[in-house]
Coordinates of C-alpha atoms and ligand atoms in Angstrom, one line a residue:
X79 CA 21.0 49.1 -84.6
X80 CA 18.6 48.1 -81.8
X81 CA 21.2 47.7 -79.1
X82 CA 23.0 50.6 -77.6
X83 CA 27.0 50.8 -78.2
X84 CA 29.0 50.5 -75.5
X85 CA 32.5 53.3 -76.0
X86 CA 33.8 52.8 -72.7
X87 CA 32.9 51.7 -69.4
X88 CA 29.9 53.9 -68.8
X89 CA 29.6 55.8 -72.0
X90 CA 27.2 54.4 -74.5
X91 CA 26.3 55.4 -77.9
X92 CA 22.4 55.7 -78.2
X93 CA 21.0 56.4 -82.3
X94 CA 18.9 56.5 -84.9
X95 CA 19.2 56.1 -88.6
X96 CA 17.0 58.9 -90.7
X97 CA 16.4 57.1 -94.2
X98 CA 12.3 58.6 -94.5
X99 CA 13.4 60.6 -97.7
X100 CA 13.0 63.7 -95.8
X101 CA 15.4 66.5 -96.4
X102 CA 18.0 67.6 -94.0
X103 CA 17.5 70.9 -92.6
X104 CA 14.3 70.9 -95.1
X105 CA 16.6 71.3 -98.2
X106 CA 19.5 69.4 -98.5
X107 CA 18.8 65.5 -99.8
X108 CA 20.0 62.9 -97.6
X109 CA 19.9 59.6 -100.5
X110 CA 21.9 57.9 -97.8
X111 CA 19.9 58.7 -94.7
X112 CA 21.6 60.6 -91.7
X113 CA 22.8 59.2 -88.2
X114 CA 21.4 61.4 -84.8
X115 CA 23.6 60.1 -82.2
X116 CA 23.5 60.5 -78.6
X117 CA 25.4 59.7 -75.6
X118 CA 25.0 58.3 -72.2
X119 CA 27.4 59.1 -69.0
X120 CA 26.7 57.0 -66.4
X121 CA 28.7 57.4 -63.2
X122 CA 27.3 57.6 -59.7
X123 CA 24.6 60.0 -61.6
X124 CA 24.0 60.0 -65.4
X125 CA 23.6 62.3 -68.1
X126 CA 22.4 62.1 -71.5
X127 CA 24.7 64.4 -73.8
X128 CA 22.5 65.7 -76.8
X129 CA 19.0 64.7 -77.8
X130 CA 17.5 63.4 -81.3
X131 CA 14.4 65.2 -83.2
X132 CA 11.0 63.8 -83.0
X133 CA 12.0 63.2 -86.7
X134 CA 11.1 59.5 -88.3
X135 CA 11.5 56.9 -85.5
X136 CA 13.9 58.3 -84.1
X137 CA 12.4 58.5 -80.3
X138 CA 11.6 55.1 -80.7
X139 CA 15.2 53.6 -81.3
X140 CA 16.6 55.9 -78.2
X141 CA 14.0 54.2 -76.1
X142 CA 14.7 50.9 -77.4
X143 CA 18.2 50.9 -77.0
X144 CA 18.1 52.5 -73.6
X145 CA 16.7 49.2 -73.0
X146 CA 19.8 47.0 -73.8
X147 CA 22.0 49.2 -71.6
X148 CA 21.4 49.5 -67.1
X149 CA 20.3 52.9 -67.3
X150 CA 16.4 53.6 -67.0
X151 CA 15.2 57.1 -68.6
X152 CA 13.7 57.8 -65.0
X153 CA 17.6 57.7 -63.7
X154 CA 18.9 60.4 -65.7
X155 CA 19.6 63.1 -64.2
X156 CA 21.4 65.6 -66.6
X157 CA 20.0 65.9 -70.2
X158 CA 23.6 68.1 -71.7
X159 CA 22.2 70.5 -74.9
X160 CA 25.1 71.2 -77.0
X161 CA 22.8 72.5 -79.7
X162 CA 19.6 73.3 -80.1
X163 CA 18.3 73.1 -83.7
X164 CA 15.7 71.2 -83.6
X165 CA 17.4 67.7 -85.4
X166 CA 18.8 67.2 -81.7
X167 CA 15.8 68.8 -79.8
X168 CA 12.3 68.5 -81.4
X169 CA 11.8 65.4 -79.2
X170 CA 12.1 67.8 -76.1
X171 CA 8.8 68.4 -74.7
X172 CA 8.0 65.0 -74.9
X173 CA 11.0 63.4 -73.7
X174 CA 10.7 65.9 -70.5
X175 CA 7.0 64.6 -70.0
X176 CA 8.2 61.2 -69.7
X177 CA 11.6 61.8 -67.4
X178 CA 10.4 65.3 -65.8
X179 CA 13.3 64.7 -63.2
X180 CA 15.7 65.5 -66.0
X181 CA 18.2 68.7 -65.3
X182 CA 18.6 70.3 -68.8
X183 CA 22.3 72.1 -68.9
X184 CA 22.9 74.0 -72.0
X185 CA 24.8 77.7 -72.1
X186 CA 23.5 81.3 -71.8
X187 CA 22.4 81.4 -75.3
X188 CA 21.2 77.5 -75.6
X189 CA 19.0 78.5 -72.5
X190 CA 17.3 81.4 -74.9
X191 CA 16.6 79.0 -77.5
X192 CA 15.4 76.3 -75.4
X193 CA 12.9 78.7 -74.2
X194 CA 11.6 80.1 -77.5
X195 CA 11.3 76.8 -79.3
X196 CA 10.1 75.0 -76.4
X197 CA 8.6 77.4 -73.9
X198 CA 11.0 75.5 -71.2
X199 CA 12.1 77.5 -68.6
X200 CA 12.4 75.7 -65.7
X201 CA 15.0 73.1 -64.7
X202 CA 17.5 74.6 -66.3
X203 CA 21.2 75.0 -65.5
X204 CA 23.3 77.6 -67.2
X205 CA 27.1 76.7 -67.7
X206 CA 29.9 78.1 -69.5
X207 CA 33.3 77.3 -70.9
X208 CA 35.5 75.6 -68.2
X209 CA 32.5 74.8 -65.5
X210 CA 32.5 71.3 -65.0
X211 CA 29.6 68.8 -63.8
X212 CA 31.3 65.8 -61.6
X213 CA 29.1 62.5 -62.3
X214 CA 31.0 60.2 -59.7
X215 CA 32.9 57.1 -60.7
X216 CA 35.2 59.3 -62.2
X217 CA 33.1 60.6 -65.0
X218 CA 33.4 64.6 -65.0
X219 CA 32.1 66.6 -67.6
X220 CA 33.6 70.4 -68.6
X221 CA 32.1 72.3 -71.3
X222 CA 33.3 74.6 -73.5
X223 CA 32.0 76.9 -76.0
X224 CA 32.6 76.7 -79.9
X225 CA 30.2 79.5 -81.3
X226 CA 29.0 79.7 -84.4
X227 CA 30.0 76.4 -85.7
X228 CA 27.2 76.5 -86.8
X229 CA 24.7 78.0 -84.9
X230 CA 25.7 80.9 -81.9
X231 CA 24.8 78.7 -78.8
X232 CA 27.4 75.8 -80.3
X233 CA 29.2 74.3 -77.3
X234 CA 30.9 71.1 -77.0
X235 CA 31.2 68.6 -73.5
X236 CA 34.5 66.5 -73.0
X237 CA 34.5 63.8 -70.5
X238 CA 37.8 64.0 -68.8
X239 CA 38.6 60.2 -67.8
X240 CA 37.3 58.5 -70.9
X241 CA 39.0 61.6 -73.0
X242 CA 35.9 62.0 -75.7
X243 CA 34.7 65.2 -77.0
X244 CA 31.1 65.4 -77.8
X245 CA 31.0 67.4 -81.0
X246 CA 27.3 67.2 -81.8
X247 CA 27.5 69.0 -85.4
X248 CA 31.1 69.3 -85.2
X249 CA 33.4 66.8 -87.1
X250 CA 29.7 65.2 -88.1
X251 CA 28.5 63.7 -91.4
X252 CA 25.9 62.7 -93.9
X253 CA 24.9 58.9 -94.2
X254 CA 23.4 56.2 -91.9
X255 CA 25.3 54.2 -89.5
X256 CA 25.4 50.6 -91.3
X257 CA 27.3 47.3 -89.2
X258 CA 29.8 49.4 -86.6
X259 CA 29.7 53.2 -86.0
X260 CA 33.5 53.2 -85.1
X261 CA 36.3 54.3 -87.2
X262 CA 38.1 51.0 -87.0
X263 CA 35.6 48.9 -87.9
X264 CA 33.9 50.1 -90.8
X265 CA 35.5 49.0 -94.7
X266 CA 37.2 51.2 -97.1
X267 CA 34.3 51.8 -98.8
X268 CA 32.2 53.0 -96.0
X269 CA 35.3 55.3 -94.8
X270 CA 35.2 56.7 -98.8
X271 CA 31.6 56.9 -98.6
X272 CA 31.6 59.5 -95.1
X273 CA 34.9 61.3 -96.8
X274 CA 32.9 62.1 -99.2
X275 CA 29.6 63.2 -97.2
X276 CA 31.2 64.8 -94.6
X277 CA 32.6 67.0 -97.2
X278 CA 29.1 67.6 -98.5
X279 CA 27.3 68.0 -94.8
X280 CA 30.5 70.7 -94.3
X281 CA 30.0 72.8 -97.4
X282 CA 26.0 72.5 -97.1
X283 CA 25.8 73.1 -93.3
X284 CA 29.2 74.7 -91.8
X285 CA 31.3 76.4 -94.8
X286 CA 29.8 79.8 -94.1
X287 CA 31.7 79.5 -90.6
X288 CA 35.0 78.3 -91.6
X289 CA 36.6 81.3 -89.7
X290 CA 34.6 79.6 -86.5
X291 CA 35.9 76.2 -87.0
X292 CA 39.5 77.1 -87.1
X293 CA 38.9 78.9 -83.6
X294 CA 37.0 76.1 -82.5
X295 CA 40.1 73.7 -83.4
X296 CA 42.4 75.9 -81.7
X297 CA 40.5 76.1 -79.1
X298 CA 39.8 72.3 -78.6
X299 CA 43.5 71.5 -78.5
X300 CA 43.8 71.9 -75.0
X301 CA 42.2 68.7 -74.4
X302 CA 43.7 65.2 -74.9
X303 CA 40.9 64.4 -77.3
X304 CA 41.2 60.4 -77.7
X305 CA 37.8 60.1 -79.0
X306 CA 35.3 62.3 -81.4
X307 CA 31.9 61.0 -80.5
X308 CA 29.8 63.5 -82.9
X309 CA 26.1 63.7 -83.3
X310 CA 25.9 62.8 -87.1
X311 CA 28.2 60.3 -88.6
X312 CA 30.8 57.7 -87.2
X313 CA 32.8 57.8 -84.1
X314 CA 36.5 58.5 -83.9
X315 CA 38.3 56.3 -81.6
X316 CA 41.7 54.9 -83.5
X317 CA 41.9 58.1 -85.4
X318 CA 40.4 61.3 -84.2
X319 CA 43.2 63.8 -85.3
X320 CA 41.6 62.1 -88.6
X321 CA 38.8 64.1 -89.1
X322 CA 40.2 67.3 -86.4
X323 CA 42.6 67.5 -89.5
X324 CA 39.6 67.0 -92.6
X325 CA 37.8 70.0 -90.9
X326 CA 41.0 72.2 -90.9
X327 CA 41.4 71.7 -94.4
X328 CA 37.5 72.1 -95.4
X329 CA 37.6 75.2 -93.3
X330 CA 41.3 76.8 -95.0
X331 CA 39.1 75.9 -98.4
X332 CA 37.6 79.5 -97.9
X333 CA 40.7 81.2 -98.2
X334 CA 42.2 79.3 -100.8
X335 CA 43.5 78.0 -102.8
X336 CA 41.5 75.0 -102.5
X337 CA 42.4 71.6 -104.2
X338 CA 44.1 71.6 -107.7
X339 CA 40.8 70.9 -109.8
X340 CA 37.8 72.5 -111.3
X341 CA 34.0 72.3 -111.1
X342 CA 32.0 73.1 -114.0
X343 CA 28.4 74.1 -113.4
X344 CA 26.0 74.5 -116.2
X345 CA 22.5 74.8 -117.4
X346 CA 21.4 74.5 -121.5
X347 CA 18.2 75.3 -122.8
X348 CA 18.6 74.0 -126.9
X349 CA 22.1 72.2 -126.8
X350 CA 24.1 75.4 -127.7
X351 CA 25.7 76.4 -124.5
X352 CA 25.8 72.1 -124.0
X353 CA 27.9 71.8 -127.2
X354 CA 30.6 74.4 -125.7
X355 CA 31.3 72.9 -122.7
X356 CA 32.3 69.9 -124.1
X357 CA 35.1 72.0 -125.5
X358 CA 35.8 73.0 -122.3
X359 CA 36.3 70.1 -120.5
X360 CA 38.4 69.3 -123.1
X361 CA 40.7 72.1 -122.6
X362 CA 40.7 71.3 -118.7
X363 CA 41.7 67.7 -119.6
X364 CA 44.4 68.9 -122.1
X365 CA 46.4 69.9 -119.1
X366 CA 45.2 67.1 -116.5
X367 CA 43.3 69.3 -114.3
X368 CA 40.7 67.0 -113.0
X369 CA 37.1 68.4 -113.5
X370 CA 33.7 68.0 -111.9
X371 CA 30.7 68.3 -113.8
X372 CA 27.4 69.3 -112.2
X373 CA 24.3 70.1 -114.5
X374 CA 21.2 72.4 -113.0
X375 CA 18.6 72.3 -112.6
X376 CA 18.7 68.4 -112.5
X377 CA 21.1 67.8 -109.6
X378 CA 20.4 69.6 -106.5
X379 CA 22.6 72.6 -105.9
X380 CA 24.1 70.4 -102.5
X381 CA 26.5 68.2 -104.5
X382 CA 28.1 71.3 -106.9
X383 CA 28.3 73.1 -103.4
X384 CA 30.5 70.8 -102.2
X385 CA 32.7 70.1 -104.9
X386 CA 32.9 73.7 -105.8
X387 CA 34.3 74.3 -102.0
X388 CA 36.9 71.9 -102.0
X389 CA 37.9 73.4 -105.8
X390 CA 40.4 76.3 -106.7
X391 CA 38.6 76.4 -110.1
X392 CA 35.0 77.3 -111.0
X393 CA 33.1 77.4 -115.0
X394 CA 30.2 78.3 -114.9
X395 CA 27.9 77.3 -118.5
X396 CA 24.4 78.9 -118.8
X397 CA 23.0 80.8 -121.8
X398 CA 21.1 84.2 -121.4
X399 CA 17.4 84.0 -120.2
X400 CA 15.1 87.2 -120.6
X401 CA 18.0 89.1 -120.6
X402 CA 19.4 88.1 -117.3
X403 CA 21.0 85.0 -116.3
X404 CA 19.6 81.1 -116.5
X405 CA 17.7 81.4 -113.6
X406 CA 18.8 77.6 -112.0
X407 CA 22.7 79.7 -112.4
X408 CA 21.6 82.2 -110.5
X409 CA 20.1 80.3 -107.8
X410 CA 23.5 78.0 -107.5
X411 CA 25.4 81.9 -107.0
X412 CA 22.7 83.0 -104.5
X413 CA 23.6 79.7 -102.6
X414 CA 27.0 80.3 -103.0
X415 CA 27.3 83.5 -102.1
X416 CA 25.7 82.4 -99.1
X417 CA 28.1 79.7 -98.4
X418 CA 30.9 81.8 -98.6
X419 CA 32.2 79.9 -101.9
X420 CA 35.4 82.7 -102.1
X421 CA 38.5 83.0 -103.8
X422 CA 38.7 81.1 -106.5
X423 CA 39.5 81.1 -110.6
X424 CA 36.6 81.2 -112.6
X425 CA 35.5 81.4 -116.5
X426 CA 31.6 81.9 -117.3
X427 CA 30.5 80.6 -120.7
X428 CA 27.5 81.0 -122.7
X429 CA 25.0 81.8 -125.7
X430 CA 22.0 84.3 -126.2
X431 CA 19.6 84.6 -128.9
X432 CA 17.9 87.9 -129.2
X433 CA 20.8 90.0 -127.1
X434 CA 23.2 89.2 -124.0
X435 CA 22.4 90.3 -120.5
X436 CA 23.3 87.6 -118.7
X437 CA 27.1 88.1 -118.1
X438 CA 26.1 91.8 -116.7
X439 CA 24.0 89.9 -114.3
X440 CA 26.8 87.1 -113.4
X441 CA 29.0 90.2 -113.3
X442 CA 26.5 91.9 -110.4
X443 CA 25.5 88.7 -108.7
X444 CA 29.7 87.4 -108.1
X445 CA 30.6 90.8 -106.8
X446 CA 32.0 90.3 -103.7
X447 CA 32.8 86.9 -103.5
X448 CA 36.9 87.3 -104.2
X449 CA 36.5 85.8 -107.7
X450 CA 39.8 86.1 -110.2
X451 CA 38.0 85.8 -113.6
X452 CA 39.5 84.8 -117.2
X453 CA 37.9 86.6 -120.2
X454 CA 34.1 85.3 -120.5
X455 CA 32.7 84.1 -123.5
X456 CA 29.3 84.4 -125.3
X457 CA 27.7 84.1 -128.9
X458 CA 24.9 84.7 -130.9
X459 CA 22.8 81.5 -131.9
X460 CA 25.2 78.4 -132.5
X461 CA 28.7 78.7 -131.7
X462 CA 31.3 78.5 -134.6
X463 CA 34.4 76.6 -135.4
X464 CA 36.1 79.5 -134.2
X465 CA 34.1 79.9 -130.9
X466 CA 34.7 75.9 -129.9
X467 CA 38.5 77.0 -130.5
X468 CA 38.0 79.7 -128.0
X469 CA 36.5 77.5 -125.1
X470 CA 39.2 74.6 -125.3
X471 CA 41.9 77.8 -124.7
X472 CA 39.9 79.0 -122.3
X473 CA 39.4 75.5 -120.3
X474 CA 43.0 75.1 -121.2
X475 CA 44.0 78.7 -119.4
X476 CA 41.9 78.3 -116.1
X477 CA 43.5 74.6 -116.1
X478 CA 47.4 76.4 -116.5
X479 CA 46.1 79.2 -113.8
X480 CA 44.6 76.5 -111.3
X481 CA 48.1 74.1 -111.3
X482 CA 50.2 77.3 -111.2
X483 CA 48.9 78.6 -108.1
Ligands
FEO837 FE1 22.6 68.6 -86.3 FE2 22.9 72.0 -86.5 O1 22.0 70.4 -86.2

């Protein structure tokens, strides 16, 4: 987009579309590119609520699309940090040399961070929840904190006339911005399409602070929220309770039960832990129980995150490796464990040649993490008749314990 978008009278949506291949956060692939969105407040003064990164051309569209709206970067007076990792702040330094006049306003903690990544002390106005900045016009901005969602110094800023929250991370998504960033004007496709990568950009970036985003929601609900203007993704305007709601849910996934359906993760060295799991996906199809299938190391551990943390049910299919686990297995359960993938049903498959070893490991490594486990199973070599026979009643048993609970 080379034009800024207007919201309301006023409030403008100012962004940039990262599609360079780059990875987001330097490790979770973006094939769809990622939106930074900012936001200008213009009253009788003006503020700019969040930054972009000095990522791509990013920069460059903010300029060029300050230049469609009648705000100049020399008349902006309030530059509003609700977070500072550096996908909304790397630009910082630079941006400050050209508009030096700017006021930064960011919380205790943003303040801290602002200084150590940026050295920037100066200029700076510490707020907390409830203070309020009055732009004139009727344009007022209060602030509120929402730590830890994801990052400690997480704070949100709500316009009070206009009613739109300014989420930055929160309620934000994978993908690029295409035609429209609004809600109501973007196809059925396009609204399957950020469904589907907002639940991805949750269980890579925010699942390990579910607890957080419940407080966060709670606490948000004392403002008439008629707009969700985030920092990555679409904007909210018909529907905002849409995605309020999509977070609750993501964020109830980490105590369970999830959604009635099971992700199978699995890694094969020869074909003989392969040749299993196609007997259990068969027994998880015997009883209906739609299954995911996510193969390592040749997908990246992002999309079996995501689908693992929006499933009650988790197989995991990996043969023994120098007596210890496949080692691309245990690197999805270090991430996992991580991510705070809890509470779920899980069966663990696989073969060894010389001796076991790796369902001690698996055993050790899942410790912890609130796993209910079915009886595992491993063989010697080539599996059996009688071994395939096994796996469909074991697929066919997490499949009965998934739609019972
Ligand atoms: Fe979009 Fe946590 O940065």
């Amino acid at each position: 987009m080379k034009k800024a978008v207007k919201i309301t009278d006023g409030i403008y949506r100012l962004g940039a579309n990262i599609k360079n291949g780059d990875l987001f956060e330097g490790m979770w692939p973006i094939p769809d590119g990622v939106s930074l969105n900012c936001y200008i407040v213009k009253g009788a003064k003006t503020a700019l609520i969040d930054l972009v990164g000095d990522w791509a051309q990013a920069p460059s569209d903010i300029k060029k699309q300050l230049e469609s709206i009648p705000v100049k970067l020399s008349e902006i007076d309030y530059l509003v940090l609700n977070h500072i990792e550096p996908d909304h702040t790397s630009w910082l330094e630079d941006f400050l040399k050209e508009a030096p006049q700017i006021e930064l306003v960011t919380n205790k903690k943003g303040a801290a961070l602002v200084e150590s990544f940026y050295g920037i002390t100066e200029n700076v106005r510490v707020i907390d929840t409830g203070d309020t900045i009055s732009l004139g016009d009727n344009k007022e901005l209060i602030f509120h904190n929402i730590p830890n969602v994801h990052w400690p110094e997480t704070m949100i800023t709500f316009e009070k006339e206009s009613g739109i929250l300014f989420s930055c991370d929160a309620f934000g998504s994978y993908g690029s911005i295409k035609d429209s960033v609004f809600d109501d004007e973007i196809s059925e496709k396009d609204h399957n399409f950020f469904d589907v990568e907002s639940l991805r950009y949750y269980a890579n970036i925010v699942s390990s602070f579910s607890k957080f985003v419940l407080k966060a929601i709670e606490k948000l609900s004392i403002y008439d929220i008629k707009v969700i203007a985030p920092s990555h993704g679409i904007i909210w305007r018909e529907n905002p309770g849409e995605i309020i709601e999509r977070y609750r849910k993501f964020a109830q996934y980490l105590e369970g039960p999830a959604e009635p359906e099971i992700t199978v993760i699995w890694g094969s060295m020869y074909g003989n832990t392969e040749k299993i799991l196609h007997s259990v996906i068969k027994g998880i199809r015997s009883e209906s129980v739609p299954v995911h299938v996510h193969r390592v190391p040749d997908e990246d551990v992002s999309w079996a995150l995501a689908s693992a943390w929006k499933s009650r049910g988790l197989v995991f299919g990996m043969p023994t490796y120098e007596y210890k686990m496949f080692p691309p297995i245990a690197s999805v359960l270090n991430m996992f464990n991580l991510k705070h993938v809890y509470n779920k049903k899980v069966f663990r498959f696989g073969s060894f040649g010389w001796s076991g070893g790796a369902q001690k490991e698996f055993d050790a490594a899942t410790e912890g993490m609130k796993w209910d486990f079915i009886d595992p199973l491993e063989w010697k070599g080539k599996a059996d008749e009688d071994i395939h026979e096994q796996a469909f009643e074991r697929g066919r048993q997490l499949a009965l314990m998934i739609k019972e609970q």
